[in-house]
PDB file of C-alpha atoms and ligand atoms in Angstrom:
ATOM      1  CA  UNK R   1      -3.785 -18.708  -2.595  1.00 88.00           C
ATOM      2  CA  UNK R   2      -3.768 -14.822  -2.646  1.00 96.00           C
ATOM      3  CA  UNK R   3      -2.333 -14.137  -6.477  1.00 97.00           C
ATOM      4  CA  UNK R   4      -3.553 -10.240  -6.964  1.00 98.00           C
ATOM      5  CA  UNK R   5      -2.515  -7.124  -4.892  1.00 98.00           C
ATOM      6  CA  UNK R   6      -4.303  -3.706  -5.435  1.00 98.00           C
ATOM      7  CA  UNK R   7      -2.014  -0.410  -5.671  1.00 98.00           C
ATOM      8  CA  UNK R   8      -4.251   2.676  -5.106  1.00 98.00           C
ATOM      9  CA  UNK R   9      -1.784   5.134  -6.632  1.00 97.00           C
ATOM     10  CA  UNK R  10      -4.193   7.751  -7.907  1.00 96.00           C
ATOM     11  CA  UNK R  11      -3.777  10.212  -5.078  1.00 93.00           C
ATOM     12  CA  UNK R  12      -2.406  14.072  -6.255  1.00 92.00           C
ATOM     13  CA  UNK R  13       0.120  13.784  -3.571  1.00 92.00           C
ATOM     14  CA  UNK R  14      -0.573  17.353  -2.963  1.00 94.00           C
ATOM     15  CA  UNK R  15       2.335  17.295   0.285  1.00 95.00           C
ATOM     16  CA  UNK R  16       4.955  17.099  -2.266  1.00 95.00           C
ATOM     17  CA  UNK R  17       3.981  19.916  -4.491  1.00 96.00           C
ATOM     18  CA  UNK R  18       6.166  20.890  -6.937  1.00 96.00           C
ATOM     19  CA  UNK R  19       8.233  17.524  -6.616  1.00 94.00           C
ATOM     20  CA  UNK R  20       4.621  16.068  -7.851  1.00 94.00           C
ATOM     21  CA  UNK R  21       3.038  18.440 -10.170  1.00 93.00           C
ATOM     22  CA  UNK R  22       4.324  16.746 -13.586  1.00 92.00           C
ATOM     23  CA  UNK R  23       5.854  13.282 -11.231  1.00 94.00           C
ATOM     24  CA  UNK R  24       4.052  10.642  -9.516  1.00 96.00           C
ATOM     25  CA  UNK R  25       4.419  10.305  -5.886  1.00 95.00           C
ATOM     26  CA  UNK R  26       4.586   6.706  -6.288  1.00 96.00           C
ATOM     27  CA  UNK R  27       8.043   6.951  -8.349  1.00 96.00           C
ATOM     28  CA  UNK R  28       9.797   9.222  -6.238  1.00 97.00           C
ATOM     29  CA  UNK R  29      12.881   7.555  -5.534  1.00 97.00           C
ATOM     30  CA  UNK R  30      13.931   6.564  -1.785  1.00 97.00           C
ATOM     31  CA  UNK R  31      18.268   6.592  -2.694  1.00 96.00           C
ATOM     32  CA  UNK R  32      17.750   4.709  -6.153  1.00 94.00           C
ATOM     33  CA  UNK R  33      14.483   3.000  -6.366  1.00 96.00           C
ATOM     34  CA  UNK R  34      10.970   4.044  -6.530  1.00 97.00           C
ATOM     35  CA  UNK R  35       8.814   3.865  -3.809  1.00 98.00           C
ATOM     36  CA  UNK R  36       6.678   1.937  -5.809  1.00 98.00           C
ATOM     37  CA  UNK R  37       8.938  -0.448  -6.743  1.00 98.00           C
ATOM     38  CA  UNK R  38       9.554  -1.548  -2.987  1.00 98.00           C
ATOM     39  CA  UNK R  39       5.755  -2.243  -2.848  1.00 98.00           C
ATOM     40  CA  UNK R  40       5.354  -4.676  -5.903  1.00 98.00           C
ATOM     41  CA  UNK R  41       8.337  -6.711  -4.328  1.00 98.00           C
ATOM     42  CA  UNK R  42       6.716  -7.281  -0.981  1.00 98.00           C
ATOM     43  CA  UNK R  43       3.607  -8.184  -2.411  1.00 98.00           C
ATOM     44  CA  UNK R  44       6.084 -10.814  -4.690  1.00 98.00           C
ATOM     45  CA  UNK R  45       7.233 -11.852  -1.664  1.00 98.00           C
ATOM     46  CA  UNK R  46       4.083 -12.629  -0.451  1.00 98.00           C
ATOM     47  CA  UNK R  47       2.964 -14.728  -3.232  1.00 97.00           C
ATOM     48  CA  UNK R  48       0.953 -11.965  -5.326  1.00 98.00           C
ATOM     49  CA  UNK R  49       2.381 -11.745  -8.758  1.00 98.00           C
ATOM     50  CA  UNK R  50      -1.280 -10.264 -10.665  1.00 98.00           C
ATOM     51  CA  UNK R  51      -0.624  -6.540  -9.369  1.00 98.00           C
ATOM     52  CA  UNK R  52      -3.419  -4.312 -10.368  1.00 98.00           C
ATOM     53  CA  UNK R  53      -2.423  -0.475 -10.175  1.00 98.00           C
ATOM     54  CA  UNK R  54      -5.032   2.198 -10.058  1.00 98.00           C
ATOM     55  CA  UNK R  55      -3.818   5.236 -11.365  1.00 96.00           C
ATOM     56  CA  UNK R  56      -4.810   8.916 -12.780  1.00 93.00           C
ATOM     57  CA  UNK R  57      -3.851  11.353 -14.771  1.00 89.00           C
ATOM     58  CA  UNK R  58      -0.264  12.147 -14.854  1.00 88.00           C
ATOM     59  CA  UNK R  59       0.652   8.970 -13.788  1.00 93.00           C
ATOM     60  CA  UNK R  60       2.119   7.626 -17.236  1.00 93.00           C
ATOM     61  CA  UNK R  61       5.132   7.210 -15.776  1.00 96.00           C
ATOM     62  CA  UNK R  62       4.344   3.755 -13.097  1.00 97.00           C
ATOM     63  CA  UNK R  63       3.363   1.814 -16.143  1.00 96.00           C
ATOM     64  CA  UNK R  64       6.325   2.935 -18.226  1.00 95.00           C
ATOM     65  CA  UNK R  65       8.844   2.089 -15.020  1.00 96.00           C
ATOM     66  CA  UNK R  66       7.371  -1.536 -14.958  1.00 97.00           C
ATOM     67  CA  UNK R  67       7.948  -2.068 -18.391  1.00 95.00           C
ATOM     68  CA  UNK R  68      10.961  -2.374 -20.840  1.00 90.00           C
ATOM     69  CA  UNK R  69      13.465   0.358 -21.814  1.00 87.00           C
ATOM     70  CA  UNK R  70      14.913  -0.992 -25.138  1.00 86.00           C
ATOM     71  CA  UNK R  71      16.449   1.955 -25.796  1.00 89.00           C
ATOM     72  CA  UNK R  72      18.773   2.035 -22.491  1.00 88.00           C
ATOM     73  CA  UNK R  73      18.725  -1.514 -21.850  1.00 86.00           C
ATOM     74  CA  UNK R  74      20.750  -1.448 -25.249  1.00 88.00           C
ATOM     75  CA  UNK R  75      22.799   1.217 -23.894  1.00 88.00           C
ATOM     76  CA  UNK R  76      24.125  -0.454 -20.550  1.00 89.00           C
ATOM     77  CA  UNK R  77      23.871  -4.036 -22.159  1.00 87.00           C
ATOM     78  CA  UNK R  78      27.499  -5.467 -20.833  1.00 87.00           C
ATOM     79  CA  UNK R  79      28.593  -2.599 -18.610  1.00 91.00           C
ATOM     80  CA  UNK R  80      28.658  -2.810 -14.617  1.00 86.00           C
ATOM     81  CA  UNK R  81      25.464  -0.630 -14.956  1.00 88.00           C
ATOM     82  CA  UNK R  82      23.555  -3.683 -15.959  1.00 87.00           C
ATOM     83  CA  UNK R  83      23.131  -4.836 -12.289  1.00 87.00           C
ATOM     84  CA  UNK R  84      21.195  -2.000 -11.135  1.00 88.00           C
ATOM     85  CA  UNK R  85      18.282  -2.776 -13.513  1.00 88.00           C
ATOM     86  CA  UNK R  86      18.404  -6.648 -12.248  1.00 89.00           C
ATOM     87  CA  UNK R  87      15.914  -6.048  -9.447  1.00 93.00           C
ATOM     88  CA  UNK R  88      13.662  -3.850 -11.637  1.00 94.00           C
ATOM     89  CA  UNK R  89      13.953  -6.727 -14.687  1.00 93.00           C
ATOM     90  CA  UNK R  90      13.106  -9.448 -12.013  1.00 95.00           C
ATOM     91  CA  UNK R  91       9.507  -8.012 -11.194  1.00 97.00           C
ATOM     92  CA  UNK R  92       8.974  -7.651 -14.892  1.00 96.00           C
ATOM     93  CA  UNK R  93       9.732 -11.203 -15.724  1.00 96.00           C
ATOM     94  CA  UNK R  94       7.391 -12.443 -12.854  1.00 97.00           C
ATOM     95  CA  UNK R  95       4.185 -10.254 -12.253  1.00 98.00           C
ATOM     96  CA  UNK R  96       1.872  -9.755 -14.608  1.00 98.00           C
ATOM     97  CA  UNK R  97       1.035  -5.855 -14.272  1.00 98.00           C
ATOM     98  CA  UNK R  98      -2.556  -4.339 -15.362  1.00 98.00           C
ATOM     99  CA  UNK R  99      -3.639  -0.688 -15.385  1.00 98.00           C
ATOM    100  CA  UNK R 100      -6.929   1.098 -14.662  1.00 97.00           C
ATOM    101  CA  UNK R 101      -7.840   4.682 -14.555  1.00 97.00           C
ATOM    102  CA  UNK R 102      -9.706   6.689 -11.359  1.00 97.00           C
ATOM    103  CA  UNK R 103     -11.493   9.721 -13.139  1.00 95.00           C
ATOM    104  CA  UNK R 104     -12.115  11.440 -10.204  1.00 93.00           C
ATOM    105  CA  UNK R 105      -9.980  11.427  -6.966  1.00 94.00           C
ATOM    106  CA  UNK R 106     -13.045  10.406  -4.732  1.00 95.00           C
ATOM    107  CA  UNK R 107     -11.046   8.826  -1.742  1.00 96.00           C
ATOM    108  CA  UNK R 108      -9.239   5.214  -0.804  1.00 96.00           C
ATOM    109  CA  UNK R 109     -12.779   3.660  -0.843  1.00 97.00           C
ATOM    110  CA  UNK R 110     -13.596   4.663  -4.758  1.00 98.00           C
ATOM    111  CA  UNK R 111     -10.112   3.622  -5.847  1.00 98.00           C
ATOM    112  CA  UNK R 112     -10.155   0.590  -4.271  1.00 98.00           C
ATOM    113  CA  UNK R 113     -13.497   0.203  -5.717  1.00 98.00           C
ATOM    114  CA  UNK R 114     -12.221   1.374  -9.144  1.00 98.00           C
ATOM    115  CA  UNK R 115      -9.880  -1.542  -8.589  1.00 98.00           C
ATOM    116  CA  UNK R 116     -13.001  -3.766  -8.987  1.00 98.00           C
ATOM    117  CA  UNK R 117     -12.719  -4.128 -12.728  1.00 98.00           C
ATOM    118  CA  UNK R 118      -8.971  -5.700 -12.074  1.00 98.00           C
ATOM    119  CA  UNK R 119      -9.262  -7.779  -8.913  1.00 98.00           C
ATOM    120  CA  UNK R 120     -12.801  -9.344  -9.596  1.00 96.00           C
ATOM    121  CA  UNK R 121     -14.371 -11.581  -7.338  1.00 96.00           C
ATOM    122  CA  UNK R 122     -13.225 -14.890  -7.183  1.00 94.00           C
ATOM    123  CA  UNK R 123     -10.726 -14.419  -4.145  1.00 96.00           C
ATOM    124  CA  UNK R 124      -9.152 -12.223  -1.161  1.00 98.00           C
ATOM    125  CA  UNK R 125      -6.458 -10.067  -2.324  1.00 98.00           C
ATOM    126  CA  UNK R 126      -4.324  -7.524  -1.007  1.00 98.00           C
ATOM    127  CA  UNK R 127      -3.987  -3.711  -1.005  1.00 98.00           C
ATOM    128  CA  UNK R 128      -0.651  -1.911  -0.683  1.00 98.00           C
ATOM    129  CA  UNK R 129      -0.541   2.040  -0.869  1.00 98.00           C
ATOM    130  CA  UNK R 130       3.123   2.636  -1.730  1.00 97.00           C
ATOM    131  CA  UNK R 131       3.914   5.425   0.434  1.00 95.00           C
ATOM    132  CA  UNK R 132       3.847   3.475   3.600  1.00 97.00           C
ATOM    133  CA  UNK R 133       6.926   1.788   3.089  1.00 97.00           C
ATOM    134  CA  UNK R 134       6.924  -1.242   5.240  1.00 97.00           C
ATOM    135  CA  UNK R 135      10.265  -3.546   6.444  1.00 96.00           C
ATOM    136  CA  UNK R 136       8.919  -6.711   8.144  1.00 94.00           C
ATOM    137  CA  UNK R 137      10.922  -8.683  10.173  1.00 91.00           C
ATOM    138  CA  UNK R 138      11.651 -11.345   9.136  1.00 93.00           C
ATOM    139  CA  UNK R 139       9.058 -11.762   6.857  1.00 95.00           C
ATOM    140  CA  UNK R 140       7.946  -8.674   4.418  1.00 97.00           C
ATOM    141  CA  UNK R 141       4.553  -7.499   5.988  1.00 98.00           C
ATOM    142  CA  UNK R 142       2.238  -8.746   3.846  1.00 98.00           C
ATOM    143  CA  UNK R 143       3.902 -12.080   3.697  1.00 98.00           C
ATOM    144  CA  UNK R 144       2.837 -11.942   7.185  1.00 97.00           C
ATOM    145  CA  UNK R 145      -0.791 -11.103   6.947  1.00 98.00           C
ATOM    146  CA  UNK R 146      -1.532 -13.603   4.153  1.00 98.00           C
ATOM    147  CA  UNK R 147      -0.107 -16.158   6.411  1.00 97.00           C
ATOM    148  CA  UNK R 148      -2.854 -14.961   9.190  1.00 97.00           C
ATOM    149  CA  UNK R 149      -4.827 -14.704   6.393  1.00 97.00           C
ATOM    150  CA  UNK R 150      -4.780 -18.720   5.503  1.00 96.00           C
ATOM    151  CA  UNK R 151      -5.334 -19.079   9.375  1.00 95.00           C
ATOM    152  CA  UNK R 152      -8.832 -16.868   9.398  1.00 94.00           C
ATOM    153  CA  UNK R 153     -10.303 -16.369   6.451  1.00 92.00           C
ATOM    154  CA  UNK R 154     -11.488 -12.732   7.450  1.00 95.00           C
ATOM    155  CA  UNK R 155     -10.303  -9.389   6.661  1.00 97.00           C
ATOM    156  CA  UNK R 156      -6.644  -8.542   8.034  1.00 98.00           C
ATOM    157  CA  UNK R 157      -5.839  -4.659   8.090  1.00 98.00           C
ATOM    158  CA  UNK R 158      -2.160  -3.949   9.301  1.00 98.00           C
ATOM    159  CA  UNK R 159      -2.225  -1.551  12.582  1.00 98.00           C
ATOM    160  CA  UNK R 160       0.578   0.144  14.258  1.00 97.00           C
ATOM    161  CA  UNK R 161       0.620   1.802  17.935  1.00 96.00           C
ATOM    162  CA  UNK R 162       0.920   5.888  17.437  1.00 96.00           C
ATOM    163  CA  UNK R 163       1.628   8.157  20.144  1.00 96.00           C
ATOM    164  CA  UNK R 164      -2.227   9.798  20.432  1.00 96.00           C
ATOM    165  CA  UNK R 165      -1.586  13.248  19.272  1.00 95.00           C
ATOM    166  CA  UNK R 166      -1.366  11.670  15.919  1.00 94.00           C
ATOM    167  CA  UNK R 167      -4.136   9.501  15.786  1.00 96.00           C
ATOM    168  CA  UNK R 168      -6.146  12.377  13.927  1.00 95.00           C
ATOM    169  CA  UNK R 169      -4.294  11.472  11.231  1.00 93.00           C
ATOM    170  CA  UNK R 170      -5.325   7.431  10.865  1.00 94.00           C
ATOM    171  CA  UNK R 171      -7.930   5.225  10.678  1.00 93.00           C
ATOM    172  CA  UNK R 172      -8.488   3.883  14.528  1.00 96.00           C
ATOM    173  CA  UNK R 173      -9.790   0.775  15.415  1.00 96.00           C
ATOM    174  CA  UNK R 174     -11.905  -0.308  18.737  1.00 96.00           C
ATOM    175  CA  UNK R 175     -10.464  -3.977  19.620  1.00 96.00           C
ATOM    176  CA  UNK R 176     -10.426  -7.302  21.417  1.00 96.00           C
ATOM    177  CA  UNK R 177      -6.478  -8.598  21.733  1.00 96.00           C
ATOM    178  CA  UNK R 178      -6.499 -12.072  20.831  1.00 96.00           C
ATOM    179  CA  UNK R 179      -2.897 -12.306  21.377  1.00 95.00           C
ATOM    180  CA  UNK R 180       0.421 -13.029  19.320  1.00 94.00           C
ATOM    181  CA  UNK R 181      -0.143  -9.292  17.640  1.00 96.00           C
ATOM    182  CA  UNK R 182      -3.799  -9.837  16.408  1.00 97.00           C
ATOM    183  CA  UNK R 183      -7.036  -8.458  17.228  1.00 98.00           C
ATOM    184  CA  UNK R 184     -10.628  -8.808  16.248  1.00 97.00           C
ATOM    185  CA  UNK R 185     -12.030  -5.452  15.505  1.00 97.00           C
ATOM    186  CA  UNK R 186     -15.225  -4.365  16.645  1.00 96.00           C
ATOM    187  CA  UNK R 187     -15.144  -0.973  14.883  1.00 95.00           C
ATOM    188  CA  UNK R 188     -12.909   1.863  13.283  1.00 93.00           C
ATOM    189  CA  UNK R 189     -13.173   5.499  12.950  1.00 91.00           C
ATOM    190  CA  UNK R 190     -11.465   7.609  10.102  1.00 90.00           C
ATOM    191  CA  UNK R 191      -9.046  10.538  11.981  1.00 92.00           C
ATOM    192  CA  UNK R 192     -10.790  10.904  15.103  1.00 93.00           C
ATOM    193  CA  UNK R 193      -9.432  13.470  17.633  1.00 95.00           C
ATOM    194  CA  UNK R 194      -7.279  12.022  20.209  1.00 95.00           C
ATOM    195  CA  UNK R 195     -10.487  12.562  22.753  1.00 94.00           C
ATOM    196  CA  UNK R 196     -12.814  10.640  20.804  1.00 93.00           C
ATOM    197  CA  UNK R 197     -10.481   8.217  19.910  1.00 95.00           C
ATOM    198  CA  UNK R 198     -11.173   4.656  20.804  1.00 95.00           C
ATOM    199  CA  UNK R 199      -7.508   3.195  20.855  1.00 96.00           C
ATOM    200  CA  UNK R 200      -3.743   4.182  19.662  1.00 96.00           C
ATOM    201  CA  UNK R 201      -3.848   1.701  17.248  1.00 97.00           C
ATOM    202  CA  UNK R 202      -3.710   3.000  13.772  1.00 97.00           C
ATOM    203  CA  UNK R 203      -4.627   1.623  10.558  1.00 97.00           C
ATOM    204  CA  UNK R 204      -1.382   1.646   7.904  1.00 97.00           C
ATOM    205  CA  UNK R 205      -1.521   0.926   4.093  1.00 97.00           C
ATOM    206  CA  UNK R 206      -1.603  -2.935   4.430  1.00 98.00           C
ATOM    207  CA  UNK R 207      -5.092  -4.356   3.878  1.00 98.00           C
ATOM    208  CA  UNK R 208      -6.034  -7.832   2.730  1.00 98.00           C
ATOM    209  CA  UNK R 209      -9.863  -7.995   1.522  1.00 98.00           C
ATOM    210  CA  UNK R 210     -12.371 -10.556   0.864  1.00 98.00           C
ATOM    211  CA  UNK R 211     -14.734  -9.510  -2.339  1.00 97.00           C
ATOM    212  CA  UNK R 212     -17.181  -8.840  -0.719  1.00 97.00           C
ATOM    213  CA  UNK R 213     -15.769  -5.122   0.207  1.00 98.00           C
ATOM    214  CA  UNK R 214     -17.033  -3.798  -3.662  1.00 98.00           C
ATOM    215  CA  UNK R 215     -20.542  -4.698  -2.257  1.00 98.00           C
ATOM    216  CA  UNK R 216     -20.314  -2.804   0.754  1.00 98.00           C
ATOM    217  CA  UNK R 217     -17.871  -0.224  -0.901  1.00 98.00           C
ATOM    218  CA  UNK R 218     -21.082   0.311  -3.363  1.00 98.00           C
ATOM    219  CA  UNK R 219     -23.301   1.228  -0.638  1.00 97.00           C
ATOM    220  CA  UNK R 220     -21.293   3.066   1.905  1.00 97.00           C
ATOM    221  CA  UNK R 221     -21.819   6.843   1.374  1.00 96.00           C
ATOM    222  CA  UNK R 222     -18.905   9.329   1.220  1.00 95.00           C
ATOM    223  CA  UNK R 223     -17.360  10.071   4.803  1.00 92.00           C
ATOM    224  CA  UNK R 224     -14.841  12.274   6.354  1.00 88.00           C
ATOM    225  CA  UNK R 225     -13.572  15.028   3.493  1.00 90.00           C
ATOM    226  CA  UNK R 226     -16.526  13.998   1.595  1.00 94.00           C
ATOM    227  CA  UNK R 227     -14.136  11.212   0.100  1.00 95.00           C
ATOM    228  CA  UNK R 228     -15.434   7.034   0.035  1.00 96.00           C
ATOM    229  CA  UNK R 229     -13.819   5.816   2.994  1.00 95.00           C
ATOM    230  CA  UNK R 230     -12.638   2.787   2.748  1.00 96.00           C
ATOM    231  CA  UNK R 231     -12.424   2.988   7.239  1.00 94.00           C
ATOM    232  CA  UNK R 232     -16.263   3.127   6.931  1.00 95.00           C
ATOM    233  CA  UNK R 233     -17.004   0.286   4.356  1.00 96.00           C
ATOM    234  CA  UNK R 234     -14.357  -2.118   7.118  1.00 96.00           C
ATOM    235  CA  UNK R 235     -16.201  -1.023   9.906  1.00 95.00           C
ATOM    236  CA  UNK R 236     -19.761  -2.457   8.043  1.00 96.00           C
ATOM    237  CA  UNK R 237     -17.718  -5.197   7.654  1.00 96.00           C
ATOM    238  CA  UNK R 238     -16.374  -5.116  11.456  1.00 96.00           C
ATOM    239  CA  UNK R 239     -19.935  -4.866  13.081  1.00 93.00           C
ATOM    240  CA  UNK R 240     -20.213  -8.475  11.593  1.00 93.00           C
ATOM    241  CA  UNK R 241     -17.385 -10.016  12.852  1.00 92.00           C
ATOM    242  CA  UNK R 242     -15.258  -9.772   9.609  1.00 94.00           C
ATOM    243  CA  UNK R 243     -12.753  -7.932  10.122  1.00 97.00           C
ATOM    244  CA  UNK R 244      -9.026  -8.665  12.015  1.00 98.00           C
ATOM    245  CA  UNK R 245      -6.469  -6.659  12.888  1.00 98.00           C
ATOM    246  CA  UNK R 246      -2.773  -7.492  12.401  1.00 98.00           C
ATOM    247  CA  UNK R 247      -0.003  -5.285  14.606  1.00 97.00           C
ATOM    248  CA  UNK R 248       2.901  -6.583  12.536  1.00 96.00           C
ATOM    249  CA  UNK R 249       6.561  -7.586  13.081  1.00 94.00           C
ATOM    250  CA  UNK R 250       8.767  -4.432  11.365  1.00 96.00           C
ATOM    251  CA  UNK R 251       8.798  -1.042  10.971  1.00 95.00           C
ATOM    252  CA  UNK R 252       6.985   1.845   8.954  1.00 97.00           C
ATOM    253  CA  UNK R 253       8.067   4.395   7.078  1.00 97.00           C
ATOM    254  CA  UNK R 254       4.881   7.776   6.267  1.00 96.00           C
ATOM    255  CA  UNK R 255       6.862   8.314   2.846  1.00 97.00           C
ATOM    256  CA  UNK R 256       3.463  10.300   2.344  1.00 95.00           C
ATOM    257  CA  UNK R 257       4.821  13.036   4.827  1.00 95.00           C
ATOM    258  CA  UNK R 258       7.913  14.750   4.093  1.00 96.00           C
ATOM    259  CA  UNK R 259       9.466  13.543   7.505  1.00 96.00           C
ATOM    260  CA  UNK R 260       8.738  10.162   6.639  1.00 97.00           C
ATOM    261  CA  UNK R 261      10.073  10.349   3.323  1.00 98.00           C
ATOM    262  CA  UNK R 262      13.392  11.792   4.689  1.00 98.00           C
ATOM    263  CA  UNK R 263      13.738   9.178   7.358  1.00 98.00           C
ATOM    264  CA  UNK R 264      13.244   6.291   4.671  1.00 98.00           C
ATOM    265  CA  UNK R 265      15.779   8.084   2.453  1.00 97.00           C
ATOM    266  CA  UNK R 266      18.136   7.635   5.743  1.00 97.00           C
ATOM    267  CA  UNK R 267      17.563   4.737   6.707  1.00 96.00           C
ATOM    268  CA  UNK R 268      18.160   3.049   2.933  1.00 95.00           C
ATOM    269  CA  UNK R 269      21.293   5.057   2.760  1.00 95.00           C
ATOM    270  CA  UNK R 270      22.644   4.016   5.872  1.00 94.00           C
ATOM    271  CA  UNK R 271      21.673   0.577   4.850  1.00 91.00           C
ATOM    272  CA  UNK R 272      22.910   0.628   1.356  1.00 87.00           C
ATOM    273  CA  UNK R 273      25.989   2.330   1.489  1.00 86.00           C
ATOM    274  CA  UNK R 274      26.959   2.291   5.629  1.00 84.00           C
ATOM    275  CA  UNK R 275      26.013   6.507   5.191  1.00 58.00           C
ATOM    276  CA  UNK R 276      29.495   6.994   4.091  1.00 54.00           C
TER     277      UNK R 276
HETATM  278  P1  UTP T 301      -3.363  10.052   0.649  1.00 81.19           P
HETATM  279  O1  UTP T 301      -4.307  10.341   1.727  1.00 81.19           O
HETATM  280  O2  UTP T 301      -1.919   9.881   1.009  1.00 81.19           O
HETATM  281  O3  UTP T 301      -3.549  11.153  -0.458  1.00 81.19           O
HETATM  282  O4  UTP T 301      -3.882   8.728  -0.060  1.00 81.19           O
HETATM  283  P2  UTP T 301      -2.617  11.641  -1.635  1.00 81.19           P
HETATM  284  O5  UTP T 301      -3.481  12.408  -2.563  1.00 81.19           O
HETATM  285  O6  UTP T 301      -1.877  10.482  -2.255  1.00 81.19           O
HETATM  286  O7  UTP T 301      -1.525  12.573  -0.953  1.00 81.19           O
HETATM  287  P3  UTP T 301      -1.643  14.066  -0.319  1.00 81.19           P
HETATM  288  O8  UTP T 301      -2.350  13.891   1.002  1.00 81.19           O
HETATM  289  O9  UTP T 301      -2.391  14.938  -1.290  1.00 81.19           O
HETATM  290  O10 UTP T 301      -0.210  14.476  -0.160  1.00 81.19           O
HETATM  291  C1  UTP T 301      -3.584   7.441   0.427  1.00 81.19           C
HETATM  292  C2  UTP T 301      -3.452   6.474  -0.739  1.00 81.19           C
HETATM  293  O11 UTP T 301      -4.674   6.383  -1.448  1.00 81.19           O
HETATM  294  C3  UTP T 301      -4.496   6.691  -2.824  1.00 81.19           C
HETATM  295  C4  UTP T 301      -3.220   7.517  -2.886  1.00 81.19           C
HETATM  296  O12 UTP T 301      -2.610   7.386  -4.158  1.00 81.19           O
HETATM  297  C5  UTP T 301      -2.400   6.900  -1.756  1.00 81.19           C
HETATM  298  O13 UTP T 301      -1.736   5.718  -2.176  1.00 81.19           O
HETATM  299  N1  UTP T 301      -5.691   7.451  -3.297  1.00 81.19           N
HETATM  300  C6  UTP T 301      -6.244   8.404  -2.519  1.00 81.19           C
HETATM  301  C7  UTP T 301      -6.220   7.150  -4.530  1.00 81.19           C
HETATM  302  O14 UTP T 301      -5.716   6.269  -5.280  1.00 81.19           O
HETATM  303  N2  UTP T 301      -7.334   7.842  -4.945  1.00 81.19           N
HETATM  304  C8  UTP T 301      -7.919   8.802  -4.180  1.00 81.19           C
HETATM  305  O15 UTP T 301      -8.945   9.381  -4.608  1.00 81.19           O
HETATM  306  C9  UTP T 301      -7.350   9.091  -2.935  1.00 81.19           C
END
């Protein structure tokens, strides 16, 4: 059984500058929760209550939110306010969270490896990045991928179809369709232009890795932007057959972009209060 998830949250989040000069990206708030916060309960949902959060510096602030507020639980103890912290209280009581630092922003590759330390190497686990905020239907995404998961044994990465003059933004993969959603991937290339690209399908923040990615993480050198890529340590891992690829049942919110972040924002209000 899958029991840890991996949150690379070290990134500067440099497209929300001011909003993230002193303030994590990962806490922003979509209408009253942070985006974070939507991430650890998927991966709950999905069976993975050891979640392992890389951070940085600056990023005091995701440790303090999953932890206990004496101060103001004292405060609302007894008043209707008490029921918004339920949801927050729940994860607390049923993850156990642990904390380690990246030094130096060096990619999705060296945070995941940073992660290392956390995840060990006994079993697969699973990698969320926070700001793609994912609604599966019906099952929360990665509830979905561990269940393809117990059915392979391989690598899943999540993939969604993009119109091709955005593909430069994504990971790509080159893939067999094995039906029902899944493909085997044969390779992947980190933000190709739409020319070279070898498919629309594009890689999203939903990964599910066997161990052995620290290995290969170790000896992949840096990639595109100079960063450690984790695309390029995968497609190792694709050339031998190890990697699937999962186009799930849902929808995706880029909460990294601006746009994305808005539409979520919309979306949850519509949902939450009927946009009134
Ligand atoms: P992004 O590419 O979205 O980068 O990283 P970013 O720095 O967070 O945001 P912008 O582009 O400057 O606005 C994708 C994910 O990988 C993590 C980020 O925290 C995010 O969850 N990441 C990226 C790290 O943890 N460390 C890194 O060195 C790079």
């Amino acid at each position: 059984m899958i029991r840890k998830c991996l949150f690379p949250a070290a990134g500067y989040g440099t497209r929300f500058l001011p909003a993230t000069k002193a303030m994590p990206k990962e806490v922003l708030p979509i209408v009253d929760k942070p985006l974070i916060q939507y991430g650890v309960e998927e991966a709950l949902a999905a069976g993975m209550d050891n979640i392992a959060i890389v951070t940085g510096r600056g990023k005091r602030a995701i440790a303090d939110h999953f932890d206990i507020s004496y101060e103001l639980e004292h405060q609302i103890s007894g008043t209707s306010k008490e029921d918004k912290l339920g949801g927050i209280r729940h994860l607390i009581e049923h993850c156990v969270f642990s904390y380690t630092r990246q030094i130096e922003m060096k990619g999705l590759g060296h945070a995941i490896l940073t992660g290392e330390t956390l995840i060990g190497h006994e079993d697969a686990f699973g990698v969320i990045l926070a700001d793609d905020l994912c609604l599966g239907e019906p099952d929360p995404v990665m509830k979905q991928m561990v269940d393809l998961y117990n059915q392979h044994n391989a690598c899943i990465i999540a993939i969604e179809e993009v119109p091709m003059e955005e593909v430069y933004k994504y990971g790509v993969i080159d893939a067999q369709d094995m039906g029902n959603g899944v493909y085997k991937v044969n390779a992947m290339v980190e933000k190709p232009a739409a020319e070279d690209a070898p498919s629309n399908l594009a890689i999203i923040g939903r990964y599910i890795l066997t161990p052995e990615i620290f290995d290969v993480l170790r000896d992949t050198p840096p990639g595109k932007g100079g960063e450690l890529q984790i695309t390029d340590a995968l497609n190792t891992m694709a050339g031998e057959g190890k990697v699937l690829a999962y186009k799930f049942n849902g929808k995706r919110f880029d909460c990294g972009s601006v746009e994305g972040f808005v539409n979520a924002t919309n979306y949850f209000f519509d949902k939450l209060y009927g946009g009134s």
